[in-house]
XYZ file of C-alpha atoms in Angstrom:
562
model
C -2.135 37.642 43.188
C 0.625 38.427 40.805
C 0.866 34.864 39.271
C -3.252 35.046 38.606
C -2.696 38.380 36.934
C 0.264 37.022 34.912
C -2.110 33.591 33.920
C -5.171 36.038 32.984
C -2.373 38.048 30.847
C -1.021 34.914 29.482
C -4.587 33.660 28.606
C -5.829 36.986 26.694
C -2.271 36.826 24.847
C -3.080 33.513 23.651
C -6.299 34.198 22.670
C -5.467 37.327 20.652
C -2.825 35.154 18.967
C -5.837 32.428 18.263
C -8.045 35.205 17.084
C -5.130 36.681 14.889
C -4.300 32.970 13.176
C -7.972 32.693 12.331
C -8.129 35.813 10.989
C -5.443 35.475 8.958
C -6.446 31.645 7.755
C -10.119 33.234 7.099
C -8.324 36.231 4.406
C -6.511 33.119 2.728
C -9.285 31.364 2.162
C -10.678 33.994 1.225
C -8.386 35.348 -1.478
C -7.834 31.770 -2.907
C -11.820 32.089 -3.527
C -11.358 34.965 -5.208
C -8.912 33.611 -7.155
C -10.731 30.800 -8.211
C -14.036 33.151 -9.054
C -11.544 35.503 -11.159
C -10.434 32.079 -13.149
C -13.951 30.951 -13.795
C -14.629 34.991 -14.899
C -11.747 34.731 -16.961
C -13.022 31.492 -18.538
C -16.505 32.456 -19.227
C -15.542 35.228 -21.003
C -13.038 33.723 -23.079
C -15.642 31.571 -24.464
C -18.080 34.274 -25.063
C -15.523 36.163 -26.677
C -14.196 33.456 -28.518
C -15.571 30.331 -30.097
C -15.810 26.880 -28.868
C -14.938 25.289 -25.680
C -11.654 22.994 -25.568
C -12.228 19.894 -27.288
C -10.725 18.250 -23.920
C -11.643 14.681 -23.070
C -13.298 14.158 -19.839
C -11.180 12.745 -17.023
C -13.143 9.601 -17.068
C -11.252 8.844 -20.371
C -7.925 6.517 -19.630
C -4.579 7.355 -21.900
C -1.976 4.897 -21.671
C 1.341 7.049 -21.487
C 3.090 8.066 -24.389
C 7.017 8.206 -24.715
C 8.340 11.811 -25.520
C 8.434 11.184 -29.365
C 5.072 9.546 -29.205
C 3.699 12.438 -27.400
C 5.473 15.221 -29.647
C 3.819 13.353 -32.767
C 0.232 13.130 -30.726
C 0.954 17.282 -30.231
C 1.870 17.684 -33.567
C -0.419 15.325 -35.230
C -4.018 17.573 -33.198
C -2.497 20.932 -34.479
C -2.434 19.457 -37.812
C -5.921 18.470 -37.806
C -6.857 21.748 -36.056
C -10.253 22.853 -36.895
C -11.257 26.168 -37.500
C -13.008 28.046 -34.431
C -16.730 27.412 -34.493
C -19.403 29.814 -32.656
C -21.259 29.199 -29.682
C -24.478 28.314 -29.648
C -27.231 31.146 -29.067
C -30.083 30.842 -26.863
C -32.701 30.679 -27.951
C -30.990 28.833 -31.485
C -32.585 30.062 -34.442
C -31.348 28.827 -37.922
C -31.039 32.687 -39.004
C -27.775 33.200 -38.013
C -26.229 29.506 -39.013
C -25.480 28.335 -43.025
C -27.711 27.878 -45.213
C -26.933 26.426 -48.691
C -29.726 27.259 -50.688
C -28.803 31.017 -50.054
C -24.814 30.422 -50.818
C -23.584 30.244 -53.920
C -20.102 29.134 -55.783
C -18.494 30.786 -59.028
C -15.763 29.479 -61.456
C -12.996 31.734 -61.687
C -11.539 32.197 -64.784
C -8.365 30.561 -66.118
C -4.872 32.413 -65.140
C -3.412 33.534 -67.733
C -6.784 34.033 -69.772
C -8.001 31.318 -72.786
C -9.667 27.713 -72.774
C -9.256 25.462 -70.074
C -6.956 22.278 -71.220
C -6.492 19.006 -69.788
C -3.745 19.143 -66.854
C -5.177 22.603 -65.885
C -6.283 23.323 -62.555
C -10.031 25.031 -62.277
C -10.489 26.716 -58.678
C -13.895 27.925 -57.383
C -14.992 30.618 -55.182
C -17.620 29.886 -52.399
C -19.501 32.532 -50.081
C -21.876 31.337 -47.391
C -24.892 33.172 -46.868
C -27.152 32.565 -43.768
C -30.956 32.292 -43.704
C -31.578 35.820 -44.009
C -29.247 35.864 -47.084
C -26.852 37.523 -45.176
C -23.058 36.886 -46.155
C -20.863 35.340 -43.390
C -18.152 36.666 -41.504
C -16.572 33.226 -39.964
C -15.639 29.823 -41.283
C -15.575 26.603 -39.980
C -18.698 24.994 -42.030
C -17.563 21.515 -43.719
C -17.968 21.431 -47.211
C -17.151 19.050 -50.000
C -16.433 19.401 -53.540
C -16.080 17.243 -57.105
C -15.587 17.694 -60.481
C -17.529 15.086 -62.413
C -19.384 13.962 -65.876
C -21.842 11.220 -65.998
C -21.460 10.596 -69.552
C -18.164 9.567 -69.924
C -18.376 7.988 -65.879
C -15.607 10.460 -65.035
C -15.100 11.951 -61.509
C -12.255 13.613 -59.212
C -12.311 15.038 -55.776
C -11.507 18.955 -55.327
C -9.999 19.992 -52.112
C -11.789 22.595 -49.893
C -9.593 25.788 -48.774
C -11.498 28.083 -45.694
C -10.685 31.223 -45.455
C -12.154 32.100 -41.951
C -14.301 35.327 -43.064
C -17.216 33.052 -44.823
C -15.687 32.395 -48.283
C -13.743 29.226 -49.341
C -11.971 28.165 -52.109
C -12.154 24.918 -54.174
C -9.331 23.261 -56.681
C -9.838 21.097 -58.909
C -7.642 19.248 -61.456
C -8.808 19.023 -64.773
C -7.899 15.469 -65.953
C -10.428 14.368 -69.266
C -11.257 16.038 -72.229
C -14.958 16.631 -72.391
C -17.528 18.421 -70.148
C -16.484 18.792 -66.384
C -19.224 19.655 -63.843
C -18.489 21.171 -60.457
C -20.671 20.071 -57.838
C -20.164 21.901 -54.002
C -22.234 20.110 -51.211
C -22.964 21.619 -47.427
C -21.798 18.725 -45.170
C -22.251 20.560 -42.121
C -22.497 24.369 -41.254
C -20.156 25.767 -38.558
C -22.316 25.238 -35.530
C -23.117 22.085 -36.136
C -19.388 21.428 -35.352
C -19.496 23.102 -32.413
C -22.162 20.215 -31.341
C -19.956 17.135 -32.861
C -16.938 19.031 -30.964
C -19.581 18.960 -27.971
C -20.221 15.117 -27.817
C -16.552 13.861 -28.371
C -15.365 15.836 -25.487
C -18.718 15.343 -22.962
C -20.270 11.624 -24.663
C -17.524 9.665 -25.981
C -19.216 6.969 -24.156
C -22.867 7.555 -26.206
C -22.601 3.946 -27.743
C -23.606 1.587 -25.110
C -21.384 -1.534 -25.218
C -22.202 -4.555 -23.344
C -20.398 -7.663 -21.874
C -21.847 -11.234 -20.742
C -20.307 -12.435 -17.455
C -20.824 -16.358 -16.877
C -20.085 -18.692 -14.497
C -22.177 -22.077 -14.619
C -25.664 -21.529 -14.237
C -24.994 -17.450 -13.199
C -24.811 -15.132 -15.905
C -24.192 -11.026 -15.277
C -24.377 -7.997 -17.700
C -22.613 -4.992 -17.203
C -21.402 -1.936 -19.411
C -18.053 -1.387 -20.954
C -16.249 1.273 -22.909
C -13.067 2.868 -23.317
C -14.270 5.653 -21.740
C -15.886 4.261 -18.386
C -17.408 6.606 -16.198
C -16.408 6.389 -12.561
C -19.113 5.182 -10.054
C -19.374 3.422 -6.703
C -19.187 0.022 -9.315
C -15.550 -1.541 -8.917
C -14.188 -1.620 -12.672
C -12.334 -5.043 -15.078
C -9.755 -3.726 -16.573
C -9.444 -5.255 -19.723
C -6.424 -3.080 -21.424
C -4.519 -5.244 -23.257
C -1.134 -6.477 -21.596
C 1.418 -6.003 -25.033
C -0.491 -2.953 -27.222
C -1.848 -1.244 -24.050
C -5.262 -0.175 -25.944
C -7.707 0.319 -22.945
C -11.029 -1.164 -22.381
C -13.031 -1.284 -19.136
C -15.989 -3.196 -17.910
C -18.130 -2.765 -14.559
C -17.398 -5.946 -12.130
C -20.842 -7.660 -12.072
C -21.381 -8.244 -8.509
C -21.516 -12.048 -8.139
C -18.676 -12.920 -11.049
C -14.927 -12.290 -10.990
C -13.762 -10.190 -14.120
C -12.111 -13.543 -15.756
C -16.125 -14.445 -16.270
C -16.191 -12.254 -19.429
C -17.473 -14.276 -22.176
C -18.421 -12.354 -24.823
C -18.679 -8.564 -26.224
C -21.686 -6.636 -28.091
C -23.268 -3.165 -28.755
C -26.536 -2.703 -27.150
C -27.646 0.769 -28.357
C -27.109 4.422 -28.605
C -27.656 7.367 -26.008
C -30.043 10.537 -27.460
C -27.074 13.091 -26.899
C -28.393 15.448 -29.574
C -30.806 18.156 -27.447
C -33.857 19.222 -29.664
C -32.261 22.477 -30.148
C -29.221 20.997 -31.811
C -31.395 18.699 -33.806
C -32.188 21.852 -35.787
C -28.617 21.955 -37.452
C -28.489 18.215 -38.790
C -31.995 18.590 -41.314
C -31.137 16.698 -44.607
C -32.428 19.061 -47.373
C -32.304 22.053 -45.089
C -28.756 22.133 -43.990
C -26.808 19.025 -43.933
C -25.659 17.325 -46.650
C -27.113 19.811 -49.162
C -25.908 20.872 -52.562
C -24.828 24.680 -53.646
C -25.727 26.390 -56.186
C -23.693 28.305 -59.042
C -23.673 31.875 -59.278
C -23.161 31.524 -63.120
C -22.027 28.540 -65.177
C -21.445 25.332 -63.535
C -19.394 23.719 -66.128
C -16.430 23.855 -68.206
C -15.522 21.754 -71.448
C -11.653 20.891 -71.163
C -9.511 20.536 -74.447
C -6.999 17.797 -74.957
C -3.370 18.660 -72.906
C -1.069 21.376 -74.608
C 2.193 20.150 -76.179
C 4.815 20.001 -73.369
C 2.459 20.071 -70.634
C 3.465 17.325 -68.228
C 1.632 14.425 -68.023
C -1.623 14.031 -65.844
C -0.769 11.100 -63.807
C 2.447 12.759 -62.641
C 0.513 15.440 -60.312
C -0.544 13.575 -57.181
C 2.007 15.187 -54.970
C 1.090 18.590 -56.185
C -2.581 18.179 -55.819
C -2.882 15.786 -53.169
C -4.492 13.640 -55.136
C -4.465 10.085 -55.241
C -6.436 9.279 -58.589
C -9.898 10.005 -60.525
C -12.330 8.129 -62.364
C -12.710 7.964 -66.134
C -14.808 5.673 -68.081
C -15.441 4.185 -64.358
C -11.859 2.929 -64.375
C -9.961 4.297 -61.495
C -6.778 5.829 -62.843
C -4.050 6.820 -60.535
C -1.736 9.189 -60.197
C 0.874 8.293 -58.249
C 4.024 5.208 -59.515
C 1.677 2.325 -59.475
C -0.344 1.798 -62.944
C -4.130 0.612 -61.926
C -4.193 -2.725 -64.113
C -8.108 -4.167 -64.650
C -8.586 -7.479 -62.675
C -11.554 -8.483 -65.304
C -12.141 -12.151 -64.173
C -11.356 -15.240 -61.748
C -8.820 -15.766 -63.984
C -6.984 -12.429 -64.139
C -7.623 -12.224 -59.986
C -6.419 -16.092 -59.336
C -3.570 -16.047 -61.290
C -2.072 -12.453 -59.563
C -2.491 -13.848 -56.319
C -0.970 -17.439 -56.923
C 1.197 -18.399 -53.770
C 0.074 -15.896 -52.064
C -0.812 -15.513 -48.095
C -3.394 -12.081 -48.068
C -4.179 -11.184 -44.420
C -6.843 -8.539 -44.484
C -7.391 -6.717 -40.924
C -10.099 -4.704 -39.939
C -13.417 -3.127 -39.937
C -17.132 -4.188 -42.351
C -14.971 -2.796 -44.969
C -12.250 -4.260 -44.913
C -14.559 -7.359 -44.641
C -16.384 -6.563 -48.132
C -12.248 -6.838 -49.473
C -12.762 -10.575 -48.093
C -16.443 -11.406 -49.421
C -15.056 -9.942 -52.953
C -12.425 -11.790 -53.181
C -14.201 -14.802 -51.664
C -16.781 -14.626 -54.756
C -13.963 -13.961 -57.441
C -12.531 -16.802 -56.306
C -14.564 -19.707 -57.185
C -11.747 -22.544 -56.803
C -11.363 -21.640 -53.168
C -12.426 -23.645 -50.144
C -14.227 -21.866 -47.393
C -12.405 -23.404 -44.086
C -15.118 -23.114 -41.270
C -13.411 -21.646 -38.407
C -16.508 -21.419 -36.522
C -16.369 -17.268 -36.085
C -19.451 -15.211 -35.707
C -20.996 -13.828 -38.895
C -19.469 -10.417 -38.924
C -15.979 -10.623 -36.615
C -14.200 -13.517 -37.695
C -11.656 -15.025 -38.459
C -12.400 -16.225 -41.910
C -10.255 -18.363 -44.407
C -10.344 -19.330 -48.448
C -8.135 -21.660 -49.570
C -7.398 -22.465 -53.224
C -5.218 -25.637 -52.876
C -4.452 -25.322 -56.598
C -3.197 -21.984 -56.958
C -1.899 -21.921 -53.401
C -4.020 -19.303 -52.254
C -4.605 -18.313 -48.874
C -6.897 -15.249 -47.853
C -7.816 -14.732 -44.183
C -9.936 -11.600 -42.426
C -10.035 -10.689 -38.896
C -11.628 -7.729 -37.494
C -9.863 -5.131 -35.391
C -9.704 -4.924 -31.400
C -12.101 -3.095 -29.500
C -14.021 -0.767 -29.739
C -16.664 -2.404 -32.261
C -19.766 -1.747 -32.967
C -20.958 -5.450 -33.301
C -23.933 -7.824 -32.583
C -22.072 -10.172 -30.829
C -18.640 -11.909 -30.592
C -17.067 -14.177 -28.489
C -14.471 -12.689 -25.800
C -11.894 -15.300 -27.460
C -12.400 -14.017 -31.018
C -11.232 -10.471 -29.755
C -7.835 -9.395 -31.317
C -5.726 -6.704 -32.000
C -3.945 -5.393 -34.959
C -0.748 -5.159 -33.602
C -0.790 -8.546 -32.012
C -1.904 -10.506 -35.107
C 1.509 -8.425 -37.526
C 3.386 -9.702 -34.685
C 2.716 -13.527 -35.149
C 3.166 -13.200 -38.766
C 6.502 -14.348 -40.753
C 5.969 -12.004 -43.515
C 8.526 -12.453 -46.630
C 7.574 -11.869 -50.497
C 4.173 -13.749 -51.338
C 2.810 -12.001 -47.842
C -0.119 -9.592 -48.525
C -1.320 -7.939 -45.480
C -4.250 -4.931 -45.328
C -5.525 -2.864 -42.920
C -8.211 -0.652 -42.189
C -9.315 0.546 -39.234
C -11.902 3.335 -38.868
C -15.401 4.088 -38.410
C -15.305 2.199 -35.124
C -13.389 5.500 -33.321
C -15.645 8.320 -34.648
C -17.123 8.664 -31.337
C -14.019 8.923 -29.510
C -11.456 11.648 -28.166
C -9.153 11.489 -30.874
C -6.253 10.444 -29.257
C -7.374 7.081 -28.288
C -7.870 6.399 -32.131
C -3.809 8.238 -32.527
C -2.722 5.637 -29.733
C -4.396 2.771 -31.340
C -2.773 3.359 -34.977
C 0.760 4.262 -33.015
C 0.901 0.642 -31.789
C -0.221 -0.681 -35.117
C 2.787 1.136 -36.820
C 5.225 0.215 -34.700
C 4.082 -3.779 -35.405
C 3.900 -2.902 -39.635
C 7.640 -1.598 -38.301
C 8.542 -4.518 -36.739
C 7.589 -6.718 -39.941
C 9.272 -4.841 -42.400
C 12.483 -5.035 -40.763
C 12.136 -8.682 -40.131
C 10.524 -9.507 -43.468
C 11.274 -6.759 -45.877
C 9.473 -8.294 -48.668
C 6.190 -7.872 -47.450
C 3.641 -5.851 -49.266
C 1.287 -3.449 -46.539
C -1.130 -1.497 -47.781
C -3.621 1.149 -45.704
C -6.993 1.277 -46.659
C -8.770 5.211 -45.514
C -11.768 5.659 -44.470
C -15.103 6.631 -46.495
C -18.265 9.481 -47.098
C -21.169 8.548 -45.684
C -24.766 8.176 -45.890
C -25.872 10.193 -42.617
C -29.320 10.947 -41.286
C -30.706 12.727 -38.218
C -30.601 9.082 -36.195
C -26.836 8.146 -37.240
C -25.171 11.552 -37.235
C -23.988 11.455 -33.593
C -21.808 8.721 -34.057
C -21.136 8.459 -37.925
C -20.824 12.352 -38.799
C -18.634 12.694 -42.243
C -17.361 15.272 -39.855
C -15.686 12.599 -37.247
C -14.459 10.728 -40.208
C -12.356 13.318 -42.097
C -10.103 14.187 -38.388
C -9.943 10.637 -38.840
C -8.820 10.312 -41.971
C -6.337 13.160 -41.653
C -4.465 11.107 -38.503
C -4.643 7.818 -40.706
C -2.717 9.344 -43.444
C -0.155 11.307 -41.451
C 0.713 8.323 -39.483
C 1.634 5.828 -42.331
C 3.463 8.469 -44.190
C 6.711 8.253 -44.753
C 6.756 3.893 -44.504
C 7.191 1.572 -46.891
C 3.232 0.775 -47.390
C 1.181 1.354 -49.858
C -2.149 2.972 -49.923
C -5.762 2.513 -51.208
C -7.483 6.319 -50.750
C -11.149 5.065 -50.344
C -12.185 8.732 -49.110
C -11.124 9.997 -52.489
C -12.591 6.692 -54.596
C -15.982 7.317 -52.732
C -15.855 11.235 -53.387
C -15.414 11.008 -57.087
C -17.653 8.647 -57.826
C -21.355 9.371 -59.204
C -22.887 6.468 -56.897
C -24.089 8.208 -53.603
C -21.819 8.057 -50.313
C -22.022 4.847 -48.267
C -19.599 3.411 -45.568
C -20.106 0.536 -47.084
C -19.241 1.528 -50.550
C -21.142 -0.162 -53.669
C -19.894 -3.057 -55.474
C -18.495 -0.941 -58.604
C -16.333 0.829 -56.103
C -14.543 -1.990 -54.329
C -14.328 -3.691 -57.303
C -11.824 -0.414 -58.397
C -10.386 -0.977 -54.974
C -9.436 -4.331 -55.505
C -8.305 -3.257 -58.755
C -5.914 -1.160 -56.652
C -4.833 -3.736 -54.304
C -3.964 -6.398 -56.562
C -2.296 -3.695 -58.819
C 0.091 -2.988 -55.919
C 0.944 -7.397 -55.583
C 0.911 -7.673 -59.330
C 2.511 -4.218 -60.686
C 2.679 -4.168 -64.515
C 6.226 -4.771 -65.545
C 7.968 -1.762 -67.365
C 8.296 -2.192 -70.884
C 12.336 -2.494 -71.818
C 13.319 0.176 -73.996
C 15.986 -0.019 -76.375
């Protein structure tokens, strides 16, 4: 009897224990809930107090790893192009509360100092946004543009944009011609329209739908690819490249093996803009929209006072690379812009010369240029597709050899060949370089709709190969095209926003800095000139650009003075 009692003892003891431990396991569960609900509190309120969300990449976006320096640069490099908070948007959106341009206005301020503006002066402008009730704003983080121009004597310069985060900005502009100078402001986006471009980088970077041909005798797959592949039951390619690491993914068809990939092409675009957001991107209403003057709009400029310093010595104080005047692009930085006016001129600059030009449709216009100003030199059929490449003149005369090749994936293309693909970095390291070696690149548009650190990782590997030449061929002449304005509409805007350019164009310019390369500022050349904003800029523009590249393999020699 006493060992039963002890058992039933023992058996309640154990279960009180069992009853405790669940107990226990059931308040920690419990409390980590909590935890988690207190985090998600925390989080919603912080963005309803605040302004946007992260711009985070989703996790279905693959980084190769960066090296400590690589990733302090990548660190430093997104706080540099650090955009100013932009507001949520309200529901239900009404454009009463967002930017409205035909209600904001710009004034001139008046010269420091007092007196007549002169040439070398710099002329700064005051901008307040007003919403559609004509109510003044409290918050920046619209995108606006400015330029200084005059259609008469073909002159034009770029003004850079200051925001002052309570609904004012300030524009500067140097004055740099004699004459009549016209400011012109332009509404590229308001403020929460940036919050929606912030939106689709960080939820759609995969919005462009890219496509791959699997084949295998008489069976033939297609399946999507990206850099950004989201993850499904589907078994993935990888595709990264084995030397530069730059990632791209395709879905495994299901009766191929990935080493059936034949051949690479854009199929289309996803609708990621909601109707709501549609609202913000109306041309005339509030994208891409001039701003009027709240009193004069113009200044004449008098010739340069006596020891004023000279115009063309001011690029590192304005951050300018150059203006237009009489057309001519004039820069002002070291190199003199010489006028290429004929075959002539262009053949005999680039005589025994090898000019490798890498990268995107604009880049490519550098090629068909050059191919037409060259009429002594042989197209060599390399059988490429139309718009990737490679391509090759040949003047057998003048030993002259051009070549183009576009850029690695990600490309917005109709169709090329999985052996045409090539990257960057890959095709500096297979050159010899030396003195008569001309080598270009620009690479751009193609990343727009991408988190931003895939396009940082792309240009890091590109540098280090530009690197790599220079120290084996020091001679070599490299020069960096930037990107360009564009001409965007309601149907474009989600992948080719002027917004996604300019982080862009930032990045590009911060990473070449500092080398021995030269650069051709496109943004700026498409900015200041009267001939409306294209991607693919017009011919009187890339003839200046050309202007500018063979100016940098044919500088004019310094006169000797006595």
């Amino acid at each position: 009897m006493k060992a039963k009692g002890f058992i039933r003892r023992k058996r309640s003891g154990n279960l009180i224990r069992v009853f405790f431990l669940l107990s226990t396991l059931a308040l920690f569960v419990f409390i980590l809930r909590l935890m988690d609900l207190l985090k998600i509190k925390c989080a919603e309120n912080f963005v309803k107090k605040g302004t946007s969300a992260p711009s985070m990449p989703d996790d279905f976006c693959t980084f190769k790893p960066l090296s400590p320096a690589d990733a302090e640069e990548e660190r430093l490099l997104l706080d540099s192009i650090a955009w100013p908070k932009t507001p949520l948007l309200p529901t239900p959106l009404s454009l009463n509360q967002t930017s409205d341009p035909s209600h904001s206005t710009f004034t001139m301020l008046p010269r420091k100092g007092g007196g007549e503006w002169h040439v070398g002066d710099q002329l700064e402008v005051m901008i307040q946004m007003y919403d559609f009730r004509g109510k003044a704003k409290e918050y920046g983080g619209d995108f606006l543009i400015a330029w200084l121009h005059n259609r008469t004597l073909e002159a034009g310069v770029a003004g850079r944009v200051l925001d002052h985060l309570n609904g004012s900005y300030s524009a500067v502009f140097s004055l740099l011609w004699e004459g009549r100078a016209q400011v012109e402001v332009t509404l590229v986006h308001p403020s929460m329209a940036v919050t929606v471009l912030r939106r689709l980088n960080r939820e759609h970077p995969d919005r462009i739908i890219f496509n791959s041909v699997f084949r295998s005798g008489s069976i033939s797959e297609n399946t999507n690819c990206n850099v950004c592949l989201r993850q499904t039951n589907q078994t993935q390619c990888n595709f990264t490249d084995l030397r530069t690491g730059d990632p791209w993914f395709c879905y495994k068809p299901k009766n191929l093996s990935c080493d059936a990939r034949v051949s690479h092409t854009k199929t289309g675009y996803m609708n990621v803009l909601t109707a709501k957001e549609k609202k913000l991107f109306q041309r005339n209403i509030n994208m891409k929209v001039s701003i009027k003057a709240a009193g004069p709009a113009s200044v004449t400029v008098l010739p340069q006072r006596k020891g004023q310093p000279r115009t063309d010595q001011g690029s590192e104080k304005s951050g300018l690379s150059g203006y237009y005047y009489q057309g001519v692009w004039r820069s002002l930085g070291d190199t003199k812009v010489r006028q290429f006016k004929n075959a002539s001129a262009i053949s005999e600059c680039l005589k025994g010369k090898m000019v490798h030009l890498y990268g995107d449709s604009t880049i490519r216009q550098w090629y068909e240029f050059l191919d037409d100003a060259l009429p002594d030199a042989k197209t060599v059929d390399l059988n490429s597709p139309k718009q990737a490449g490679p391509f090759m003149i040949w003047d057998s005369a003048k030993d002259i050899l051009v070549t183009y090749r576009i850029h690695g994936l990600p490309l917005r293309i109709t169709i090329m060949p999985t052996s045409k693909e090539s990257y960057i970095a890959n095709e500096l390291d297979a050159l010899v370089g030396g003195p008569n070696t001309v080598v270009v690149i620009g690479i751009f548009a193609h990343f727009s709709t991408f988190p931003i650190e895939i396009y940082i990782r792309r240009l890091q590997s590109i540098r280090r190969a530009v690197v790599r030449l220079l120290n084996r061929a020091p001679g070599t002449l490299v020069v960096i095209k930037t990107g360009t304005l564009q001409d965007v509409h309601i149907a474009s805007v989600a992948s080719n926003s002027d917004w996604f350019s300019i982080q862009l164009n930032k990045v590009l310019r911060a990473m070449f800095k500092g080398l021995h390369v030269q650069l051709v500022d496109a943004w700026d050349m498409v900015q200041a000139y009267h001939l409306p904003h294209d991607i693919h800029p017009r011919h009187p523009i890339i003839k200046n650009m050309i202007d500018v590249l063979l100016s940098y393999v044919c500088p004019q020699k310094k006169k000797k003075t006595s």
